[in-house]
PDB file of C-alpha atoms and ligand atoms in Angstrom:
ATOM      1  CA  UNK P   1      25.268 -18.359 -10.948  1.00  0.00           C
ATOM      2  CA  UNK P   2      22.522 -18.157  -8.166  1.00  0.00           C
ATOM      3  CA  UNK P   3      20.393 -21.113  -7.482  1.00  0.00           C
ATOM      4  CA  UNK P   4      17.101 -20.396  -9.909  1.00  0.00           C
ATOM      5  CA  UNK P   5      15.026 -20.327  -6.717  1.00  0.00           C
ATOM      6  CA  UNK P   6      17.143 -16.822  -5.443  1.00  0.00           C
ATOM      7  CA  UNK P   7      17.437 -15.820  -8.634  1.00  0.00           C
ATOM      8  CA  UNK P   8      14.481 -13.015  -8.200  1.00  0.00           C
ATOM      9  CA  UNK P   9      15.422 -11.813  -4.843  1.00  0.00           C
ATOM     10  CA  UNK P  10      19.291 -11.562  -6.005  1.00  0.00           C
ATOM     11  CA  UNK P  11      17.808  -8.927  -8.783  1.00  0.00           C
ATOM     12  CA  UNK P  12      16.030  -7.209  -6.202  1.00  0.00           C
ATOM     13  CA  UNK P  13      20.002  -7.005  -3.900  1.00  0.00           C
ATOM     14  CA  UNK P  14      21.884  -5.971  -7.198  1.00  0.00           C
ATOM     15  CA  UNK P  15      19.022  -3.332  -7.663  1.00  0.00           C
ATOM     16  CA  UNK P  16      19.284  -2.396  -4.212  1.00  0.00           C
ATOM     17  CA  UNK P  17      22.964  -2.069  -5.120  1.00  0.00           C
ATOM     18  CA  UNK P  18      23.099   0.227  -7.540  1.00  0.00           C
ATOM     19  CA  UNK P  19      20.018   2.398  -6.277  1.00  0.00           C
ATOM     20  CA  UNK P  20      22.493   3.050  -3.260  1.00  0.00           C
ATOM     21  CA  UNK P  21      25.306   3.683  -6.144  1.00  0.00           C
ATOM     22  CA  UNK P  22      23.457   6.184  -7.577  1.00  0.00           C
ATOM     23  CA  UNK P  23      22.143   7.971  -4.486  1.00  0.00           C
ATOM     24  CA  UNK P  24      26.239   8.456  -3.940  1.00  0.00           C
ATOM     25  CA  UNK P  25      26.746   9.684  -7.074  1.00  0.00           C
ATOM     26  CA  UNK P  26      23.627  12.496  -6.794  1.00  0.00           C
ATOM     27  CA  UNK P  27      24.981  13.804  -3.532  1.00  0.00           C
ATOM     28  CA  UNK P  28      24.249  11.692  -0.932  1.00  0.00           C
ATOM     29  CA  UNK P  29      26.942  11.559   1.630  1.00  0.00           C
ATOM     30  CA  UNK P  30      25.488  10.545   4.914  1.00  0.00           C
ATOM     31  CA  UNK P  31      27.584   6.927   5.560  1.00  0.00           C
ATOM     32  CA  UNK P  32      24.906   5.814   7.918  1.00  0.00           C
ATOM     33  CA  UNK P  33      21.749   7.050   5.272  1.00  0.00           C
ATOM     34  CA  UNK P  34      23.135   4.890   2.623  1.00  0.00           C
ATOM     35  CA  UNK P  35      23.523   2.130   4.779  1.00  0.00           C
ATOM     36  CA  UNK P  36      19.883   2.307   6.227  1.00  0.00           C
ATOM     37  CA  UNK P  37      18.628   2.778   2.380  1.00  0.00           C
ATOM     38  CA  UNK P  38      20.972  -0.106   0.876  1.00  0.00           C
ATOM     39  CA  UNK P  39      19.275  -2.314   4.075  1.00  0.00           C
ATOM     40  CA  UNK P  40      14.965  -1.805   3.474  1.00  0.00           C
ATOM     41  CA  UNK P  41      14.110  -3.882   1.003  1.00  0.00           C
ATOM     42  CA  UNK P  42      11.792  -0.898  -1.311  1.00  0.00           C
ATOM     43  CA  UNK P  43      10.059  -3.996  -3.382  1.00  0.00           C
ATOM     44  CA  UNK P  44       8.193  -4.977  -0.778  1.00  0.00           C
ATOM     45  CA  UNK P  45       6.770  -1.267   0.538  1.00  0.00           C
ATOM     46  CA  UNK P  46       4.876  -1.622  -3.236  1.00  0.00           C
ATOM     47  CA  UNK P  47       2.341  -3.324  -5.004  1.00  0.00           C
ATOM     48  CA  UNK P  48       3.299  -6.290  -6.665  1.00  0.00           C
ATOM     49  CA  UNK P  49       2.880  -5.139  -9.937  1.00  0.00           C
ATOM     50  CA  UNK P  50       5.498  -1.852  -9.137  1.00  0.00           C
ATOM     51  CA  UNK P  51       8.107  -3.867  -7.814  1.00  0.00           C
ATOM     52  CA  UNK P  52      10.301  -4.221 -11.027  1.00  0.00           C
ATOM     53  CA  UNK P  53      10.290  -0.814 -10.908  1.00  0.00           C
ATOM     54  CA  UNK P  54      11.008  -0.299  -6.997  1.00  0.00           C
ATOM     55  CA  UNK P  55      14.738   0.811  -7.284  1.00  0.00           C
ATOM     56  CA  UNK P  56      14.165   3.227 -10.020  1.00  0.00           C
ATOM     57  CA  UNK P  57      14.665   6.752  -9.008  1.00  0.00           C
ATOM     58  CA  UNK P  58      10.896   7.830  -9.679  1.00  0.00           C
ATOM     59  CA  UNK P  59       8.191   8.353  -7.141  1.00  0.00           C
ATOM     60  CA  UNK P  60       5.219   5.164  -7.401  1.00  0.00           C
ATOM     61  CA  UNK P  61       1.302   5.137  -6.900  1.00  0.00           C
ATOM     62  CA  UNK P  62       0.502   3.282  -3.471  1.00  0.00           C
ATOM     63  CA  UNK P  63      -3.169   3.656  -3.904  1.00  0.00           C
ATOM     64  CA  UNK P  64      -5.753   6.309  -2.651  1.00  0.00           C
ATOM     65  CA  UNK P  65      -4.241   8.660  -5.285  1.00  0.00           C
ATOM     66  CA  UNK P  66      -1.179   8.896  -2.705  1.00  0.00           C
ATOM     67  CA  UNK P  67       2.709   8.393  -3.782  1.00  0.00           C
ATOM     68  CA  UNK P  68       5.973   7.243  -1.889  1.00  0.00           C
ATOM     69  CA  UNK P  69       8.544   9.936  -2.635  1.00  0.00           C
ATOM     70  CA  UNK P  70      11.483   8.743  -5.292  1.00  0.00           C
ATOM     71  CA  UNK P  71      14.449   7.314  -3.466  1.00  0.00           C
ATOM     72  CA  UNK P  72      16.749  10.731  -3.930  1.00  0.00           C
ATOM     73  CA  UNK P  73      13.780  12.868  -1.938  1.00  0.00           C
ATOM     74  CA  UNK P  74      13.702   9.982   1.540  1.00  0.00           C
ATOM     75  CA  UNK P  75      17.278   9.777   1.368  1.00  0.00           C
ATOM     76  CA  UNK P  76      17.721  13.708   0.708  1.00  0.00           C
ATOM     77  CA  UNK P  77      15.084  14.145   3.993  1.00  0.00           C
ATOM     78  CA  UNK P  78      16.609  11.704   6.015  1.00  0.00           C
ATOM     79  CA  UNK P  79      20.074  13.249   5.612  1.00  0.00           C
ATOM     80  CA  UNK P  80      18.834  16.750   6.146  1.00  0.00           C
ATOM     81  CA  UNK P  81      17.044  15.205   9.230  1.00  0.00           C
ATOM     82  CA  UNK P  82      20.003  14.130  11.116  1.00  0.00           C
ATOM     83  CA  UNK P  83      21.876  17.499   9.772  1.00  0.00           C
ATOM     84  CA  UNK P  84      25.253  17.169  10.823  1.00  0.00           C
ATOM     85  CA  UNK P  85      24.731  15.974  14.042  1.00  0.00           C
ATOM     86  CA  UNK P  86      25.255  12.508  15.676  1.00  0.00           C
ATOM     87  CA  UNK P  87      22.621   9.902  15.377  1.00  0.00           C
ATOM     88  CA  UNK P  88      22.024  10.332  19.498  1.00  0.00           C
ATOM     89  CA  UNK P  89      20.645  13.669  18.876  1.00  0.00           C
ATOM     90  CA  UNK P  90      17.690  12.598  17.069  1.00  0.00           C
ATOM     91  CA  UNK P  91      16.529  10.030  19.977  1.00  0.00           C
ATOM     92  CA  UNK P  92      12.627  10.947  19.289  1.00  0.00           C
ATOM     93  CA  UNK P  93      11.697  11.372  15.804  1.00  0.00           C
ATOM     94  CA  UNK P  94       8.190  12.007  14.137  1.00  0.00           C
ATOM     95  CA  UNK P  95       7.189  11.344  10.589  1.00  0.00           C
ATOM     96  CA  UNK P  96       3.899  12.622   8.979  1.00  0.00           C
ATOM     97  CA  UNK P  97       2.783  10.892   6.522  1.00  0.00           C
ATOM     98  CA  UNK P  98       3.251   7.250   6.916  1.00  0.00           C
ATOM     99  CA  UNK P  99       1.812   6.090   3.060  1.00  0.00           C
ATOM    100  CA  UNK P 100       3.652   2.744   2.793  1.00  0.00           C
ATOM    101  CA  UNK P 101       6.337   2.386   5.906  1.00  0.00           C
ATOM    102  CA  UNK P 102       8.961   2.968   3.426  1.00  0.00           C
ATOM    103  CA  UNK P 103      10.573   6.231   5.387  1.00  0.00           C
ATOM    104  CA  UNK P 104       9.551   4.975   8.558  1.00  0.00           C
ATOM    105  CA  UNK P 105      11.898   2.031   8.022  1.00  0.00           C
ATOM    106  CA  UNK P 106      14.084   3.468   6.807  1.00  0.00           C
ATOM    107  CA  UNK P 107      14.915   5.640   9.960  1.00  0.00           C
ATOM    108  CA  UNK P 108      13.971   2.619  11.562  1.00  0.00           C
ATOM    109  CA  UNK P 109      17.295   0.862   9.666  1.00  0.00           C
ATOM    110  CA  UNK P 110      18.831   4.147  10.963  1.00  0.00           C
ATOM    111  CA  UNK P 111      18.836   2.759  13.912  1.00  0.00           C
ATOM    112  CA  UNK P 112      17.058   5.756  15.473  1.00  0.00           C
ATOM    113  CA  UNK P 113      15.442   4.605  19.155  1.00  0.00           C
ATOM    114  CA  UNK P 114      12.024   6.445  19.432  1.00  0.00           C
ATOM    115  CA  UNK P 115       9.945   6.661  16.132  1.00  0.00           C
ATOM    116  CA  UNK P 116       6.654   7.599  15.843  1.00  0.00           C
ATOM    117  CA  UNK P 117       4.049   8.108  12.401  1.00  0.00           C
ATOM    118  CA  UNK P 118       1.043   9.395  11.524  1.00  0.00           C
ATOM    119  CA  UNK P 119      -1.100   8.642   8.869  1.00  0.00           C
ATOM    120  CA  UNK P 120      -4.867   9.936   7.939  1.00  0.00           C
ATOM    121  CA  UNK P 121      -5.825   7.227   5.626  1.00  0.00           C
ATOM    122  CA  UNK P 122      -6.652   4.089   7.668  1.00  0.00           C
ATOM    123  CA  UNK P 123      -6.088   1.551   4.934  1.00  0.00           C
ATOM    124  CA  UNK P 124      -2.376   2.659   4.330  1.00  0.00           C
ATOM    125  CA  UNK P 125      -2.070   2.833   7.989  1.00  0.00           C
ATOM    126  CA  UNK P 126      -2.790  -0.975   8.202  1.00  0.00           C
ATOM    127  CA  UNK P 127      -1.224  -1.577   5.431  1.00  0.00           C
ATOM    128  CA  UNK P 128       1.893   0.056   6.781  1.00  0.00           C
ATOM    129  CA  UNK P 129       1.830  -1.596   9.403  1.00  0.00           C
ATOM    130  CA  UNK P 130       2.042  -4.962   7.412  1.00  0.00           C
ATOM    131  CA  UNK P 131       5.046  -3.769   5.461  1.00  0.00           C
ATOM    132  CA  UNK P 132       6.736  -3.108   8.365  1.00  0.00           C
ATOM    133  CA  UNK P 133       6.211  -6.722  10.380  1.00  0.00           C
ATOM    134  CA  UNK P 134       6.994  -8.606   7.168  1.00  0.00           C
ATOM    135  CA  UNK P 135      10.167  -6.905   6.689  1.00  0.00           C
ATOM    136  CA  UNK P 136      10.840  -6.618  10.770  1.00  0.00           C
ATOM    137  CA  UNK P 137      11.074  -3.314  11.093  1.00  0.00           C
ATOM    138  CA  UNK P 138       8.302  -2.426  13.820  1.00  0.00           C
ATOM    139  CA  UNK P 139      10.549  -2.477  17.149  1.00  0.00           C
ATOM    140  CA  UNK P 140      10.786   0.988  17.505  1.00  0.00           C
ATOM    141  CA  UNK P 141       8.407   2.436  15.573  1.00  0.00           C
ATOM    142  CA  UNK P 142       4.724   3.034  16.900  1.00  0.00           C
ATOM    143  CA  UNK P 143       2.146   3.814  13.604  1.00  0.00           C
ATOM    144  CA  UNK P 144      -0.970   5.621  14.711  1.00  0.00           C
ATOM    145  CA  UNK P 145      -3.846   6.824  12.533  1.00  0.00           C
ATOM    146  CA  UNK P 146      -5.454  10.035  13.035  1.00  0.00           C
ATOM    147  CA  UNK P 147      -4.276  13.981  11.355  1.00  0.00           C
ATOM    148  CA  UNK P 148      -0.622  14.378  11.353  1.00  0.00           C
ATOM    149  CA  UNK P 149      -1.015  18.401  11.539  1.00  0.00           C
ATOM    150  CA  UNK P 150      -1.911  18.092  14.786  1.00  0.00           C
ATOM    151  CA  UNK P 151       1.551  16.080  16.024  1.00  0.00           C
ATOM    152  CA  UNK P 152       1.653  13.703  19.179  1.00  0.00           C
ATOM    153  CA  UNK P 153       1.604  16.613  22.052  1.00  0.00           C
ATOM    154  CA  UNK P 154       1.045  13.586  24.353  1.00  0.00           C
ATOM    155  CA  UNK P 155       4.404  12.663  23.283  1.00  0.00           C
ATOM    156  CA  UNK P 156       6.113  15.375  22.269  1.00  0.00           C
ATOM    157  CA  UNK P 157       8.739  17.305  22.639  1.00  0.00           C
ATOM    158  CA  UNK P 158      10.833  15.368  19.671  1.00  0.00           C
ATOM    159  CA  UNK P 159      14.627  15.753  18.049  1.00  0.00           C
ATOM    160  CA  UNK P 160      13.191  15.536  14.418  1.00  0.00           C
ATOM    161  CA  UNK P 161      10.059  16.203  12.004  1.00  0.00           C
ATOM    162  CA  UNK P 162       9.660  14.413   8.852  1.00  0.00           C
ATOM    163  CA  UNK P 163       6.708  15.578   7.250  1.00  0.00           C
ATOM    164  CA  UNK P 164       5.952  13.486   3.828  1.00  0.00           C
ATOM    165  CA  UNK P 165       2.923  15.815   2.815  1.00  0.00           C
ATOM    166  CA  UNK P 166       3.245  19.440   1.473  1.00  0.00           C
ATOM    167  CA  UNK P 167       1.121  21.861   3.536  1.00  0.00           C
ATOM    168  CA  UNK P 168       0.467  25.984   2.873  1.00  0.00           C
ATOM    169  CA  UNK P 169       2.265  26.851   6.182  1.00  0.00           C
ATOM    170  CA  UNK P 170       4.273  25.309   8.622  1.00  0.00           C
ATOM    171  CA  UNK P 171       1.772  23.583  11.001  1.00  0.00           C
ATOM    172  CA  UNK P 172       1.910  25.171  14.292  1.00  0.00           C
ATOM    173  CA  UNK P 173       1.131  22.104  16.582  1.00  0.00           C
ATOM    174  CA  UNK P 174       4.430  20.606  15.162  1.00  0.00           C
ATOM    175  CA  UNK P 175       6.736  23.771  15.747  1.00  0.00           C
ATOM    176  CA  UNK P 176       5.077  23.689  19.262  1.00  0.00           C
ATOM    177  CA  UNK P 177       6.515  20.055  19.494  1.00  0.00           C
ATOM    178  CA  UNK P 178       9.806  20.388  18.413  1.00  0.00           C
ATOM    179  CA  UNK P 179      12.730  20.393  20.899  1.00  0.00           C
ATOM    180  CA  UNK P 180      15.125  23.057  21.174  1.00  0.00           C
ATOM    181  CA  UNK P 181      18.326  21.688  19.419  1.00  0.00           C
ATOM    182  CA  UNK P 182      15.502  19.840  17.663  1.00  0.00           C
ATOM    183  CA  UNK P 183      14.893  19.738  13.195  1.00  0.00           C
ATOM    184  CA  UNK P 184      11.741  19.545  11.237  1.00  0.00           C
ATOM    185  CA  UNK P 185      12.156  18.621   7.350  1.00  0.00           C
ATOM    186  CA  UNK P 186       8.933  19.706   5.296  1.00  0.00           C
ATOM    187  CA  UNK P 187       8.094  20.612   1.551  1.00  0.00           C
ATOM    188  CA  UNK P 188       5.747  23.808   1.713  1.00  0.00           C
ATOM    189  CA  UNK P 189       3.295  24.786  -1.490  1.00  0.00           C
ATOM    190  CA  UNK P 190       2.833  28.384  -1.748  1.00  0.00           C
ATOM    191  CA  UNK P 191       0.487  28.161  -4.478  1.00  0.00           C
ATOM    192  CA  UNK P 192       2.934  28.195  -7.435  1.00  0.00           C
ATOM    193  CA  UNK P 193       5.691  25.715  -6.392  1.00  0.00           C
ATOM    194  CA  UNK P 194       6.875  23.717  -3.321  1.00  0.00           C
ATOM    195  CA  UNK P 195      10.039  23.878  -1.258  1.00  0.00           C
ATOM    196  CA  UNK P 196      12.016  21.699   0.865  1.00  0.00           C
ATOM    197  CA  UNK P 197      12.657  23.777   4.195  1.00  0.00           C
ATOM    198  CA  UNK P 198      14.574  23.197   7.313  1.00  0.00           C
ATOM    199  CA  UNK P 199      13.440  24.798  10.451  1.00  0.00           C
ATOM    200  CA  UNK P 200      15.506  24.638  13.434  1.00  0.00           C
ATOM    201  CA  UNK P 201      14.734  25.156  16.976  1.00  0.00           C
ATOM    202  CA  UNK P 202      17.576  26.732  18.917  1.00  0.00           C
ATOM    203  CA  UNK P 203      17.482  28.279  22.335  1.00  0.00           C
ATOM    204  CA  UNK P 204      17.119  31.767  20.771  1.00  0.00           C
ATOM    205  CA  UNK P 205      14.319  30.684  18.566  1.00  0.00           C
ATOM    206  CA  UNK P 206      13.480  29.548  15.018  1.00  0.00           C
ATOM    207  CA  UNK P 207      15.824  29.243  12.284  1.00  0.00           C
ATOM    208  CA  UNK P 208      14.620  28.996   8.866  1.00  0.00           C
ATOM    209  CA  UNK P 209      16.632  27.515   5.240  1.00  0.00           C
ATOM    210  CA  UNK P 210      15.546  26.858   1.874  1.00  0.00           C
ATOM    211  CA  UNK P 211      16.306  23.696   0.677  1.00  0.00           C
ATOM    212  CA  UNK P 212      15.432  22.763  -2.884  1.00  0.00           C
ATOM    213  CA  UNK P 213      12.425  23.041  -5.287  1.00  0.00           C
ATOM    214  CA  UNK P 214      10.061  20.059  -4.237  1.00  0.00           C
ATOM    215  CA  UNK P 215       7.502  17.410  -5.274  1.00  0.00           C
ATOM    216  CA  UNK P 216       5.021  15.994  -2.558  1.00  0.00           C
ATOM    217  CA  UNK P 217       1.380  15.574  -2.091  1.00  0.00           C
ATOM    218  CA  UNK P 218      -0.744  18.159   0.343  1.00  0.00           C
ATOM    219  CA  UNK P 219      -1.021  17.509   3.872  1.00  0.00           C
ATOM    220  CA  UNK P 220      -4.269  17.505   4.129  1.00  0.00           C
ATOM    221  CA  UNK P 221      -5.555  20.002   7.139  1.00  0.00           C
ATOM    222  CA  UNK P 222      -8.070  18.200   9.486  1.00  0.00           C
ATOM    223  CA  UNK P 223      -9.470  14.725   8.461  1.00  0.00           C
TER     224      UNK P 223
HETATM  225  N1  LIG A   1       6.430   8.805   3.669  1.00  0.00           N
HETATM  226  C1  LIG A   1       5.594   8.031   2.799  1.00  0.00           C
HETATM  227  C2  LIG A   1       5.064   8.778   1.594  1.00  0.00           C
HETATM  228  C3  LIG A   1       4.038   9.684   2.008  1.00  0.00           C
HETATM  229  S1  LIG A   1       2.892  10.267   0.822  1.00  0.00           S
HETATM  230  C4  LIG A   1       6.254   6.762   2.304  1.00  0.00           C
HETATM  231  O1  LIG A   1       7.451   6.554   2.573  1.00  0.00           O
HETATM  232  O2  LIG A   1       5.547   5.980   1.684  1.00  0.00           O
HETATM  233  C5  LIG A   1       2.093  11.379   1.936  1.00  0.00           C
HETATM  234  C6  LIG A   1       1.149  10.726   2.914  1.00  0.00           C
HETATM  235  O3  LIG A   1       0.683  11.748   3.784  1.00  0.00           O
HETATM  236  C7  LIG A   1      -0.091  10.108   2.271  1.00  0.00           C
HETATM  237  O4  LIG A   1      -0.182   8.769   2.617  1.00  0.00           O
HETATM  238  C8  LIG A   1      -1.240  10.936   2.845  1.00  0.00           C
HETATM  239  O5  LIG A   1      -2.419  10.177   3.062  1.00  0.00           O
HETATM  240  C9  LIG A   1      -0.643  11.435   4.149  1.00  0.00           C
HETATM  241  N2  LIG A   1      -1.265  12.634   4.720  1.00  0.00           N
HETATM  242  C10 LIG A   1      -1.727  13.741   4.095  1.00  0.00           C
HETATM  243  N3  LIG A   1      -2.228  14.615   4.988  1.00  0.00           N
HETATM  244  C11 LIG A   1      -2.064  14.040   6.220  1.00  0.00           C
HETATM  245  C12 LIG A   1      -2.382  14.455   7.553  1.00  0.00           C
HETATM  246  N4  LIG A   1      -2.968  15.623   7.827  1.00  0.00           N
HETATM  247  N5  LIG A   1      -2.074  13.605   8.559  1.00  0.00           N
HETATM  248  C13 LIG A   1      -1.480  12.393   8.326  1.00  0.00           C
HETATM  249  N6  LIG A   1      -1.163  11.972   7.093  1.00  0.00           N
HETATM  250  C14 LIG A   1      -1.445  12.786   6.049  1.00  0.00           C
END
């Protein structure tokens, strides 16, 4: 038996556990994904009063009417981020649509060297930001505030584009900014349903795949 003290945090490990158990079991292959998943503790990305539920595959309120994605959806976008390429080919990565930190550390666990995100909503910018310290995952990653659609062309071009936020069409800025050999990840809403799509940039131009039916809030166009 665990000392009483650890007793709550050794719930939150077996938790962890089986979350990463389950993620196996639903498809999840990527060695390296589950590791980076199995290593962010999710409990502390939510509100106090959500954490019991923090391992449970369902997607949870973070405030401002915005939610972080169920556990299946970051690990299915992480996996389809790195594709089936090494982890060295996605040196630069940008995410859209910080919300809590919870993707962001998770490709930070990833080990990936260059991560940027962008989130509209200053509070759960800061607040990201304080997710991220307290669990030591801000090395790499550099949080800015400001309208995702637009990208980082300052920084730009990058390997891989996570975008969090369902938009009508495939923001333009952020094919711009994509590398060639580079791989953006992003749910699109046509109206009636949303998507998960892959788009990658090869040397003779655009390649485009269907994923799987998707649940995300919009990306909301201009602040
Ligand atoms: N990846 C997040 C979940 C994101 S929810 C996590 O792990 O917690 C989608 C987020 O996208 C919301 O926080 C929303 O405010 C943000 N968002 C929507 N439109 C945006 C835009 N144009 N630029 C930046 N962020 C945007």
């Amino acid at each position: 038996m665990s000392p009483p003290g650890n007793s709550h945090w050794a719930g939150y490990e077996l938790r962890r556990q089986r979350m990463v158990e389950r993620l196996t079991h639903m498809g999840i292959r990527r060695a390296e994904v589950l590791a980076a998943i199995g290593a962010v503790p999710r409990h502390l990305f939510v509100e106090e009063a959500l954490r019991s539920r923090a391992y449970d595959d369902m997607s949870l309120p973070l405030g401002l009417g915005q939610t972080i994605s169920q556990p299946y959806t970051v690990a299915v976008m992480t996996q389809l981020l790195l594709g089936e390429e090494p982890l060295s080919q996605r040196r630069r990565v940008l995410e859209i649509g910080t919300g809590c930190g919870y993707q962001t550390a998770v490709l930070q666990a990833l080990g990936l060297p260059e991560i940027y995100s962008i989130e509209r909503l200053r509070p759960l910018h800061e607040r990201a930001k304080q997710h991220l310290r307290a669990v030591k995952l801000l090395q790499q990653a550099r949080l800015v505030c400001g309208d995702g659609y637009l990208g980082l062309p300052e920084v730009a071009p990058f390997d891989g584009i996570l975008v969090t936020a369902a938009p009508a069409q495939i923001p333009l800025p952020l094919l711009q900014q994509l590398a060639v050999g580079g791989r953006m990840v992003l749910p699109l809403d046509d109206g009636h349903a949303q998507f998960l799509w892959v788009i990658d940039k090869t040397e003779q131009g655009f390649r485009e795949t269907c994923i799987q039916e998707a649940l995300f809030v919009p990306l909301v166009n201009g602040i």
